Amino acid sequence: MKPKEAVIAVTYQCNARCSMCNIWKNPEAEELAPDQYLKLPSTLKTINVTGGEPFLRKDLVEVVKNIHTRVPEARLVFSTNGFKTDLITSTMKQIRGFHEKVGVGVSIDGMEATHEKVRGVPGVFKNAVSTLQELRRMGIKDLRIGMTLQKDNVEEAHLVFNLSKELGVQFTTTFAHNSEVYFQKMDNAALATFEPTYEALYAVLNCQLRSRSAKDWFRAYHIRGILDKSLREEFVSKCEAGARFFFMSPNGDVFPCMVMNMPIGNIRDFGTWDELVTREAETKVTKAVKACKEDCWMVCNTRSLIVAHPLRAGAWVVKSKARAHLVNRSKGQSARRS
């Protein structure tokens, strides 16, 4: 098991009260000592440092220093709700002093009223926007809005996408998943219930396809998976959870992904990563992943499918990109005629 990517929750402390996540109800969860992060696999290329709210962990800089020591060339992406602008910017300034390859994703789940309803805290929309603006002023280029789709906010996807363009940052999205392992919530609405309100997502997909950025084209492919259940069902047989990527909770429990409730072991109980992930453990994980029928679709899923079928993904992009430009041209001509 030589994973390239990991989602690492460094704390379950959280100052949000999100409707699609119950992590905030478990703020006293045990946290790994910073030196335990020196045991991470040296093969990692991308690490999502998350929570809870990761910036609430008081020794976050020390944790990240140890991650840097272990994988100095890895790209570290911090997921935050953006509530505490000053704390986030001051911490990122310290981290950039020793690790330049960083990105930050700030959660915005709708325009002001909707976002604050989803996040359960009044007055924080402006904080999230301010955090993005301040991080951009600091010179961090790898910035994005992360939007978690639910039945009640999917209609605003295009508005949030437009906001990302106004702020000069990227836009990513996924739908609210159920997970005992990570989100600690199992009653989020099934994706099929969103179907009548998919129009805003199609608008985002077409805008991303018309972009000059290859990254945006494959983000459109990710949105295609949200819209197309058959693509998600096909992905299940090609999932690389536990092989290409893994999830680690704040106390050091390692799982194949954020959804599968199948602990591989706890990193504290082993001297090295290879001692934790034995050949026997790999075989067990592989069998479990192949048997998994979860309807999930996260960025890690999309990457796995693109890696498995790069030509087919590329062909879809080329075909759909041409269609998106034609649709846009047709709309422009209609507008001129009217």
mmCIF file of C-alpha atoms in Angstrom:
data_model
loop_
_atom_site.group_PDB
_atom_site.id
_atom_site.type_symbol
_atom_site.label_atom_id
_atom_site.label_comp_id
_atom_site.label_asym_id
_atom_site.label_seq_id
_atom_site.Cartn_x
_atom_site.Cartn_y
_atom_site.Cartn_z
ATOM 1 C CA MET A 1 0.000 0.000 0.000
ATOM 2 C CA LYS A 2 1.832 3.069 -1.334
ATOM 3 C CA PRO A 3 -0.838 5.784 -1.223
ATOM 4 C CA LYS A 4 -0.483 9.039 -3.113
ATOM 5 C CA GLU A 5 -3.250 10.980 -1.353
ATOM 6 C CA ALA A 6 -4.680 11.237 2.145
ATOM 7 C CA VAL A 7 -7.424 13.062 3.995
ATOM 8 C CA ILE A 8 -6.159 13.695 7.511
ATOM 9 C CA ALA A 9 -8.500 15.079 10.148
ATOM 10 C CA VAL A 10 -6.226 16.632 12.771
ATOM 11 C CA THR A 11 -9.058 17.583 15.164
ATOM 12 C CA TYR A 12 -12.800 17.275 15.644
ATOM 13 C CA GLN A 13 -12.992 20.641 17.396
ATOM 14 C CA CYS A 14 -15.399 22.768 15.362
ATOM 15 C CA ASN A 15 -17.014 26.194 15.656
ATOM 16 C CA ALA A 16 -19.697 25.438 13.038
ATOM 17 C CA ARG A 17 -23.014 23.648 13.513
ATOM 18 C CA CYS A 18 -23.436 22.243 10.025
ATOM 19 C CA SER A 19 -26.689 20.585 9.028
ATOM 20 C CA MET A 20 -24.940 17.815 7.045
ATOM 21 C CA CYS A 21 -22.276 16.904 9.618
ATOM 22 C CA ASN A 22 -22.190 15.985 13.311
ATOM 23 C CA ILE A 23 -18.446 16.310 13.920
ATOM 24 C CA TRP A 24 -19.102 19.414 16.007
ATOM 25 C CA LYS A 25 -20.918 17.220 18.537
ATOM 26 C CA ASN A 26 -17.666 15.381 19.304
ATOM 27 C CA PRO A 27 -15.185 18.165 20.211
ATOM 28 C CA GLU A 28 -13.374 16.136 22.891
ATOM 29 C CA ALA A 29 -12.175 13.451 20.464
ATOM 30 C CA GLU A 30 -8.631 12.337 21.232
ATOM 31 C CA GLU A 31 -5.901 13.878 19.079
ATOM 32 C CA LEU A 32 -2.620 12.351 17.957
ATOM 33 C CA ALA A 33 0.589 13.806 19.354
ATOM 34 C CA PRO A 34 2.428 15.808 16.675
ATOM 35 C CA ASP A 35 5.344 13.350 16.463
ATOM 36 C CA GLN A 36 2.984 10.569 15.321
ATOM 37 C CA TYR A 37 2.629 12.328 11.959
ATOM 38 C CA LEU A 38 6.245 11.408 11.235
ATOM 39 C CA LYS A 39 4.934 7.885 10.538
ATOM 40 C CA LEU A 40 2.892 8.876 7.501
ATOM 41 C CA PRO A 41 3.805 7.067 4.272
ATOM 42 C CA SER A 42 6.607 8.783 2.373
ATOM 43 C CA THR A 43 4.776 8.199 -0.930
ATOM 44 C CA LEU A 44 2.133 10.884 -0.298
ATOM 45 C CA LYS A 45 1.866 13.619 -2.928
ATOM 46 C CA THR A 46 -1.299 15.405 -1.762
ATOM 47 C CA ILE A 47 -2.653 15.705 1.772
ATOM 48 C CA ASN A 48 -5.950 17.317 2.711
ATOM 49 C CA VAL A 49 -5.524 18.652 6.258
ATOM 50 C CA THR A 50 -9.013 18.947 7.682
ATOM 51 C CA GLY A 51 -11.170 18.684 10.812
ATOM 52 C CA GLY A 52 -13.489 19.664 12.379
ATOM 53 C CA GLU A 53 -11.924 23.052 11.954
ATOM 54 C CA PRO A 54 -8.175 22.351 11.684
ATOM 55 C CA PHE A 55 -7.122 25.872 12.652
ATOM 56 C CA LEU A 56 -8.674 25.402 16.110
ATOM 57 C CA ARG A 57 -5.949 22.880 16.951
ATOM 58 C CA LYS A 58 -3.449 24.898 18.986
ATOM 59 C CA ASP A 59 -0.385 22.909 17.890
ATOM 60 C CA LEU A 60 -1.360 22.762 14.201
ATOM 61 C CA VAL A 61 1.904 24.382 13.095
ATOM 62 C CA GLU A 62 3.897 21.709 14.940
ATOM 63 C CA VAL A 63 1.771 18.981 13.360
ATOM 64 C CA VAL A 64 2.354 20.430 9.887
ATOM 65 C CA LYS A 65 6.091 20.758 10.534
ATOM 66 C CA ASN A 66 6.236 17.015 11.151
ATOM 67 C CA ILE A 67 4.178 16.312 8.040
ATOM 68 C CA HIS A 68 6.624 18.532 6.137
ATOM 69 C CA THR A 69 9.579 16.622 7.576
ATOM 70 C CA ARG A 70 8.076 13.335 6.424
ATOM 71 C CA VAL A 71 6.881 14.453 2.964
ATOM 72 C CA PRO A 72 8.581 17.783 2.168
ATOM 73 C CA GLU A 73 7.394 17.830 -1.454
ATOM 74 C CA ALA A 74 3.748 17.008 -0.782
ATOM 75 C CA ARG A 75 1.007 19.498 -1.591
ATOM 76 C CA LEU A 76 -0.896 20.356 1.586
ATOM 77 C CA VAL A 77 -4.478 21.592 1.189
ATOM 78 C CA PHE A 78 -6.196 22.955 4.296
ATOM 79 C CA SER A 79 -9.994 22.737 4.491
ATOM 80 C CA THR A 80 -11.555 25.426 6.668
ATOM 81 C CA ASN A 81 -14.895 27.069 7.326
ATOM 82 C CA GLY A 82 -13.114 30.431 7.199
ATOM 83 C CA PHE A 83 -14.818 31.769 10.332
ATOM 84 C CA LYS A 84 -11.655 32.977 12.088
ATOM 85 C CA THR A 85 -9.878 35.038 9.452
ATOM 86 C CA ASP A 86 -7.070 36.395 11.659
ATOM 87 C CA LEU A 87 -6.239 32.988 13.138
ATOM 88 C CA ILE A 88 -6.242 31.313 9.733
ATOM 89 C CA THR A 89 -4.073 33.920 8.031
ATOM 90 C CA SER A 90 -1.542 34.117 10.874
ATOM 91 C CA THR A 91 -1.247 30.307 10.992
ATOM 92 C CA MET A 92 -0.839 30.047 7.228
ATOM 93 C CA LYS A 93 1.883 32.691 7.361
ATOM 94 C CA GLN A 94 3.817 30.511 9.815
ATOM 95 C CA ILE A 95 3.283 27.364 7.725
ATOM 96 C CA ARG A 96 4.406 29.043 4.511
ATOM 97 C CA GLY A 97 7.639 29.905 6.291
ATOM 98 C CA PHE A 98 8.719 26.272 5.940
ATOM 99 C CA HIS A 99 6.322 24.742 3.376
ATOM 100 C CA GLU A 100 5.481 26.650 0.200
ATOM 101 C CA LYS A 101 3.319 24.077 -1.588
ATOM 102 C CA VAL A 102 0.029 24.867 0.171
ATOM 103 C CA GLY A 103 -3.582 25.447 -0.760
ATOM 104 C CA VAL A 104 -6.668 26.437 1.188
ATOM 105 C CA GLY A 105 -10.291 25.507 0.557
ATOM 106 C CA VAL A 106 -12.920 27.643 2.282
ATOM 107 C CA SER A 107 -16.422 26.234 2.639
ATOM 108 C CA ILE A 108 -19.206 28.370 1.184
ATOM 109 C CA ASP A 109 -22.472 26.475 0.805
ATOM 110 C CA GLY A 110 -24.709 29.097 -0.760
ATOM 111 C CA MET A 111 -25.151 32.825 -0.750
ATOM 112 C CA GLU A 112 -25.304 34.603 2.604
ATOM 113 C CA ALA A 113 -28.646 33.466 4.062
ATOM 114 C CA THR A 114 -28.367 29.918 2.738
ATOM 115 C CA HIS A 115 -24.742 29.506 3.774
ATOM 116 C CA GLU A 116 -25.440 30.628 7.326
ATOM 117 C CA LYS A 117 -28.461 28.325 7.546
ATOM 118 C CA VAL A 118 -26.339 25.360 6.411
ATOM 119 C CA ARG A 119 -23.439 26.237 8.720
ATOM 120 C CA GLY A 120 -25.723 26.956 11.672
ATOM 121 C CA VAL A 121 -23.940 30.156 12.717
ATOM 122 C CA PRO A 122 -25.123 33.697 11.868
ATOM 123 C CA GLY A 123 -22.773 36.299 10.412
ATOM 124 C CA VAL A 124 -20.091 33.955 9.074
ATOM 125 C CA PHE A 125 -20.586 34.332 5.317
ATOM 126 C CA LYS A 126 -18.649 37.591 5.304
ATOM 127 C CA ASN A 127 -15.893 35.954 7.374
ATOM 128 C CA ALA A 128 -15.480 33.163 4.814
ATOM 129 C CA VAL A 129 -15.250 35.679 1.966
ATOM 130 C CA SER A 130 -12.813 37.834 3.964
ATOM 131 C CA THR A 131 -10.605 34.818 4.661
ATOM 132 C CA LEU A 132 -10.296 34.083 0.944
ATOM 133 C CA GLN A 133 -9.513 37.725 0.202
ATOM 134 C CA GLU A 134 -6.833 37.921 2.900
ATOM 135 C CA LEU A 135 -5.197 34.661 1.873
ATOM 136 C CA ARG A 136 -5.086 35.917 -1.707
ATOM 137 C CA ARG A 137 -3.443 39.145 -0.545
ATOM 138 C CA MET A 138 -0.831 36.999 1.204
ATOM 139 C CA GLY A 139 0.097 35.559 -2.180
ATOM 140 C CA ILE A 140 -1.436 32.095 -1.806
ATOM 141 C CA LYS A 141 -2.536 31.126 -5.308
ATOM 142 C CA ASP A 142 -4.021 27.698 -4.640
ATOM 143 C CA LEU A 143 -7.335 28.916 -3.219
ATOM 144 C CA ARG A 144 -10.835 27.587 -3.698
ATOM 145 C CA ILE A 145 -14.392 27.678 -2.535
ATOM 146 C CA GLY A 146 -15.628 24.233 -1.521
ATOM 147 C CA MET A 147 -19.402 23.822 -1.733
ATOM 148 C CA THR A 148 -21.205 20.856 -0.173
ATOM 149 C CA LEU A 149 -24.419 20.241 -2.064
ATOM 150 C CA GLN A 150 -27.674 19.440 -0.323
ATOM 151 C CA LYS A 151 -31.271 19.490 -1.451
ATOM 152 C CA ASP A 152 -31.746 22.956 0.070
ATOM 153 C CA ASN A 153 -28.737 24.687 -1.520
ATOM 154 C CA VAL A 154 -28.081 23.038 -4.897
ATOM 155 C CA GLU A 155 -30.081 25.753 -6.674
ATOM 156 C CA GLU A 156 -27.411 28.270 -5.638
ATOM 157 C CA ALA A 157 -24.458 26.321 -7.070
ATOM 158 C CA HIS A 158 -24.085 28.691 -10.028
ATOM 159 C CA LEU A 159 -24.279 31.751 -7.763
ATOM 160 C CA VAL A 160 -21.462 30.403 -5.590
ATOM 161 C CA PHE A 161 -19.503 29.529 -8.733
ATOM 162 C CA ASN A 162 -19.904 33.142 -9.898
ATOM 163 C CA LEU A 163 -18.717 34.323 -6.479
ATOM 164 C CA SER A 164 -15.561 32.258 -6.890
ATOM 165 C CA LYS A 165 -14.881 34.021 -10.196
ATOM 166 C CA GLU A 166 -15.449 37.432 -8.575
ATOM 167 C CA LEU A 167 -12.957 36.551 -5.840
ATOM 168 C CA GLY A 168 -10.419 35.115 -8.280
ATOM 169 C CA VAL A 169 -10.403 31.649 -6.695
ATOM 170 C CA GLN A 170 -11.269 28.131 -7.855
ATOM 171 C CA PHE A 171 -14.556 26.314 -7.313
ATOM 172 C CA THR A 172 -15.040 22.708 -6.212
ATOM 173 C CA THR A 173 -18.125 20.854 -5.109
ATOM 174 C CA THR A 174 -19.405 17.524 -3.875
ATOM 175 C CA PHE A 175 -22.646 16.343 -2.336
ATOM 176 C CA ALA A 176 -23.276 15.689 1.353
ATOM 177 C CA HIS A 177 -22.243 12.117 2.134
ATOM 178 C CA ASN A 178 -23.305 9.871 4.979
ATOM 179 C CA SER A 179 -20.503 8.434 7.076
ATOM 180 C CA GLU A 180 -20.210 6.907 10.524
ATOM 181 C CA VAL A 181 -16.441 7.141 10.216
ATOM 182 C CA TYR A 182 -16.025 10.831 9.420
ATOM 183 C CA PHE A 183 -19.139 13.005 9.236
ATOM 184 C CA GLN A 184 -20.823 10.971 12.005
ATOM 185 C CA LYS A 185 -24.184 11.405 10.285
ATOM 186 C CA MET A 186 -26.302 8.904 8.367
ATOM 187 C CA ASP A 187 -29.476 10.776 7.410
ATOM 188 C CA ASN A 188 -28.329 13.194 4.710
ATOM 189 C CA ALA A 189 -30.790 13.180 1.795
ATOM 190 C CA ALA A 190 -30.072 10.757 -1.026
ATOM 191 C CA LEU A 191 -28.583 12.371 -4.128
ATOM 192 C CA ALA A 192 -31.573 11.248 -6.225
ATOM 193 C CA THR A 193 -33.812 13.682 -4.346
ATOM 194 C CA PHE A 194 -31.891 16.622 -5.853
ATOM 195 C CA GLU A 195 -32.817 15.896 -9.467
ATOM 196 C CA PRO A 196 -35.485 18.601 -9.964
ATOM 197 C CA THR A 197 -32.945 21.281 -9.029
ATOM 198 C CA TYR A 198 -29.972 20.212 -11.143
ATOM 199 C CA GLU A 199 -30.155 23.145 -13.577
ATOM 200 C CA ALA A 200 -27.649 25.252 -11.587
ATOM 201 C CA LEU A 201 -25.139 22.385 -11.645
ATOM 202 C CA TYR A 202 -25.400 22.033 -15.418
ATOM 203 C CA ALA A 203 -24.675 25.751 -15.672
ATOM 204 C CA VAL A 204 -21.494 25.328 -13.603
ATOM 205 C CA LEU A 205 -20.440 22.275 -15.622
ATOM 206 C CA ASN A 206 -20.769 24.160 -18.911
ATOM 207 C CA CYS A 207 -18.880 27.179 -17.569
ATOM 208 C CA GLN A 208 -16.028 24.939 -16.429
ATOM 209 C CA LEU A 209 -15.897 23.236 -19.804
ATOM 210 C CA ARG A 210 -15.594 26.624 -21.515
ATOM 211 C CA SER A 211 -12.682 27.531 -19.256
ATOM 212 C CA ARG A 212 -9.098 27.566 -20.539
ATOM 213 C CA SER A 213 -7.980 25.590 -17.483
ATOM 214 C CA ALA A 214 -7.570 21.820 -17.836
ATOM 215 C CA LYS A 215 -8.205 21.556 -14.111
ATOM 216 C CA ASP A 216 -11.654 23.083 -14.653
ATOM 217 C CA TRP A 217 -12.418 20.620 -17.456
ATOM 218 C CA PHE A 218 -11.884 17.661 -15.152
ATOM 219 C CA ARG A 219 -13.817 19.383 -12.392
ATOM 220 C CA ALA A 220 -16.657 19.418 -14.900
ATOM 221 C CA TYR A 221 -16.148 15.659 -15.203
ATOM 222 C CA HIS A 222 -16.523 15.472 -11.434
ATOM 223 C CA ILE A 223 -19.834 17.342 -11.664
ATOM 224 C CA ARG A 224 -20.870 14.919 -14.397
ATOM 225 C CA GLY A 225 -20.522 12.160 -11.798
ATOM 226 C CA ILE A 226 -22.823 14.039 -9.437
ATOM 227 C CA LEU A 227 -25.393 14.304 -12.226
ATOM 228 C CA ASP A 228 -24.953 10.812 -13.686
ATOM 229 C CA LYS A 229 -25.603 7.860 -11.374
ATOM 230 C CA SER A 230 -24.404 5.380 -14.007
ATOM 231 C CA LEU A 231 -20.919 6.914 -13.882
ATOM 232 C CA ARG A 232 -20.863 6.613 -10.077
ATOM 233 C CA GLU A 233 -22.020 3.004 -10.287
ATOM 234 C CA GLU A 234 -19.298 2.233 -12.808
ATOM 235 C CA PHE A 235 -16.705 3.833 -10.549
ATOM 236 C CA VAL A 236 -17.475 1.419 -7.709
ATOM 237 C CA SER A 237 -15.567 -1.396 -9.443
ATOM 238 C CA LYS A 238 -12.539 0.863 -9.948
ATOM 239 C CA CYS A 239 -12.354 2.508 -6.516
ATOM 240 C CA GLU A 240 -8.805 2.712 -5.149
ATOM 241 C CA ALA A 241 -9.681 3.415 -1.525
ATOM 242 C CA GLY A 242 -6.966 2.071 0.732
ATOM 243 C CA ALA A 243 -4.551 1.780 -2.189
ATOM 244 C CA ARG A 244 -4.294 5.207 -3.785
ATOM 245 C CA PHE A 245 -5.772 7.140 -0.848
ATOM 246 C CA PHE A 246 -6.831 6.771 2.791
ATOM 247 C CA PHE A 247 -8.471 8.653 5.651
ATOM 248 C CA MET A 248 -6.998 9.134 9.121
ATOM 249 C CA SER A 249 -9.054 10.378 12.071
ATOM 250 C CA PRO A 250 -7.695 12.694 14.787
ATOM 251 C CA ASN A 251 -6.908 9.797 17.126
ATOM 252 C CA GLY A 252 -4.833 7.982 14.481
ATOM 253 C CA ASP A 253 -7.334 5.397 13.236
ATOM 254 C CA VAL A 254 -6.660 4.685 9.553
ATOM 255 C CA PHE A 255 -9.525 3.815 7.189
ATOM 256 C CA PRO A 256 -9.593 3.052 3.439
ATOM 257 C CA CYS A 257 -11.664 6.212 2.917
ATOM 258 C CA MET A 258 -13.996 8.619 4.679
ATOM 259 C CA VAL A 259 -17.058 6.405 4.169
ATOM 260 C CA MET A 260 -16.023 2.784 4.801
ATOM 261 C CA ASN A 261 -16.261 1.883 8.480
ATOM 262 C CA MET A 262 -13.347 -0.530 8.355
ATOM 263 C CA PRO A 263 -10.388 0.512 10.505
ATOM 264 C CA ILE A 264 -7.073 -0.831 9.212
ATOM 265 C CA GLY A 265 -5.358 -0.015 12.496
ATOM 266 C CA ASN A 266 -4.156 2.901 14.604
ATOM 267 C CA ILE A 267 -0.911 4.590 13.648
ATOM 268 C CA ARG A 268 0.067 5.020 17.320
ATOM 269 C CA ASP A 269 0.266 1.237 17.760
ATOM 270 C CA PHE A 270 2.953 0.752 15.139
ATOM 271 C CA GLY A 271 6.490 1.999 14.664
ATOM 272 C CA THR A 272 6.171 2.550 10.921
ATOM 273 C CA TRP A 273 3.520 2.774 8.207
ATOM 274 C CA ASP A 274 4.629 -0.560 6.725
ATOM 275 C CA GLU A 275 4.084 -2.266 10.074
ATOM 276 C CA LEU A 276 0.537 -0.877 10.155
ATOM 277 C CA VAL A 277 -0.360 -1.825 6.591
ATOM 278 C CA THR A 278 0.799 -5.413 6.221
ATOM 279 C CA ARG A 279 0.222 -7.548 3.140
ATOM 280 C CA GLU A 280 -2.566 -9.321 5.012
ATOM 281 C CA ALA A 281 -4.209 -5.961 5.793
ATOM 282 C CA GLU A 282 -3.891 -4.877 2.153
ATOM 283 C CA THR A 283 -5.606 -8.058 0.958
ATOM 284 C CA LYS A 284 -8.440 -7.564 3.437
ATOM 285 C CA VAL A 285 -8.939 -3.930 2.377
ATOM 286 C CA THR A 286 -8.890 -4.791 -1.331
ATOM 287 C CA LYS A 287 -11.629 -7.396 -0.876
ATOM 288 C CA ALA A 288 -13.747 -5.007 1.198
ATOM 289 C CA VAL A 289 -13.397 -2.174 -1.332
ATOM 290 C CA LYS A 290 -14.387 -4.455 -4.205
ATOM 291 C CA ALA A 291 -17.503 -5.465 -2.270
ATOM 292 C CA CYS A 292 -18.437 -1.867 -1.378
ATOM 293 C CA LYS A 293 -21.687 -0.533 -2.879
ATOM 294 C CA GLU A 294 -21.704 2.975 -1.388
ATOM 295 C CA ASP A 295 -23.030 5.733 -3.636
ATOM 296 C CA CYS A 296 -20.154 8.140 -3.067
ATOM 297 C CA TRP A 297 -18.458 10.640 -5.350
ATOM 298 C CA MET A 298 -15.644 12.758 -3.980
ATOM 299 C CA VAL A 299 -12.604 14.279 -5.666
ATOM 300 C CA CYS A 300 -10.545 11.198 -4.762
ATOM 301 C CA ASN A 301 -13.117 9.094 -6.647
ATOM 302 C CA THR A 302 -12.872 11.240 -9.755
ATOM 303 C CA ARG A 303 -9.086 11.099 -9.784
ATOM 304 C CA SER A 304 -9.168 7.297 -9.515
ATOM 305 C CA LEU A 305 -11.553 6.995 -12.450
ATOM 306 C CA ILE A 306 -9.506 9.391 -14.583
ATOM 307 C CA VAL A 307 -6.310 7.470 -13.755
ATOM 308 C CA ALA A 308 -8.046 4.186 -14.636
ATOM 309 C CA HIS A 309 -9.493 5.516 -17.930
ATOM 310 C CA PRO A 310 -7.614 8.687 -18.960
ATOM 311 C CA LEU A 311 -8.483 8.399 -22.650
ATOM 312 C CA ARG A 312 -12.189 7.994 -22.032
ATOM 313 C CA ALA A 313 -12.263 10.875 -19.542
ATOM 314 C CA GLY A 314 -10.330 13.000 -22.021
ATOM 315 C CA ALA A 315 -12.680 12.077 -24.862
ATOM 316 C CA TRP A 316 -15.676 13.104 -22.740
ATOM 317 C CA VAL A 317 -14.010 16.452 -22.031
ATOM 318 C CA VAL A 318 -13.275 17.128 -25.721
ATOM 319 C CA LYS A 319 -16.811 16.198 -26.830
ATOM 320 C CA SER A 320 -18.537 18.031 -23.996
ATOM 321 C CA LYS A 321 -16.305 21.091 -24.293
ATOM 322 C CA ALA A 322 -17.336 21.509 -27.927
ATOM 323 C CA ARG A 323 -20.997 21.111 -26.962
ATOM 324 C CA ALA A 324 -20.662 23.672 -24.146
ATOM 325 C CA HIS A 325 -19.211 26.251 -26.558
ATOM 326 C CA LEU A 326 -22.021 25.599 -29.064
ATOM 327 C CA VAL A 327 -24.666 26.021 -26.371
ATOM 328 C CA ASN A 328 -23.085 29.278 -25.279
ATOM 329 C CA ARG A 329 -22.890 30.578 -28.851
ATOM 330 C CA SER A 330 -26.532 29.628 -29.444
ATOM 331 C CA LYS A 331 -27.607 31.509 -26.320
ATOM 332 C CA GLY A 332 -25.630 34.540 -27.413
ATOM 333 C CA GLN A 333 -27.307 34.557 -30.822
ATOM 334 C CA SER A 334 -30.762 34.216 -29.219
ATOM 335 C CA ALA A 335 -30.017 37.116 -26.911
ATOM 336 C CA ARG A 336 -28.942 39.304 -29.831
ATOM 337 C CA ARG A 337 -32.099 38.447 -31.810
ATOM 338 C CA SER A 338 -34.280 39.399 -28.867
#
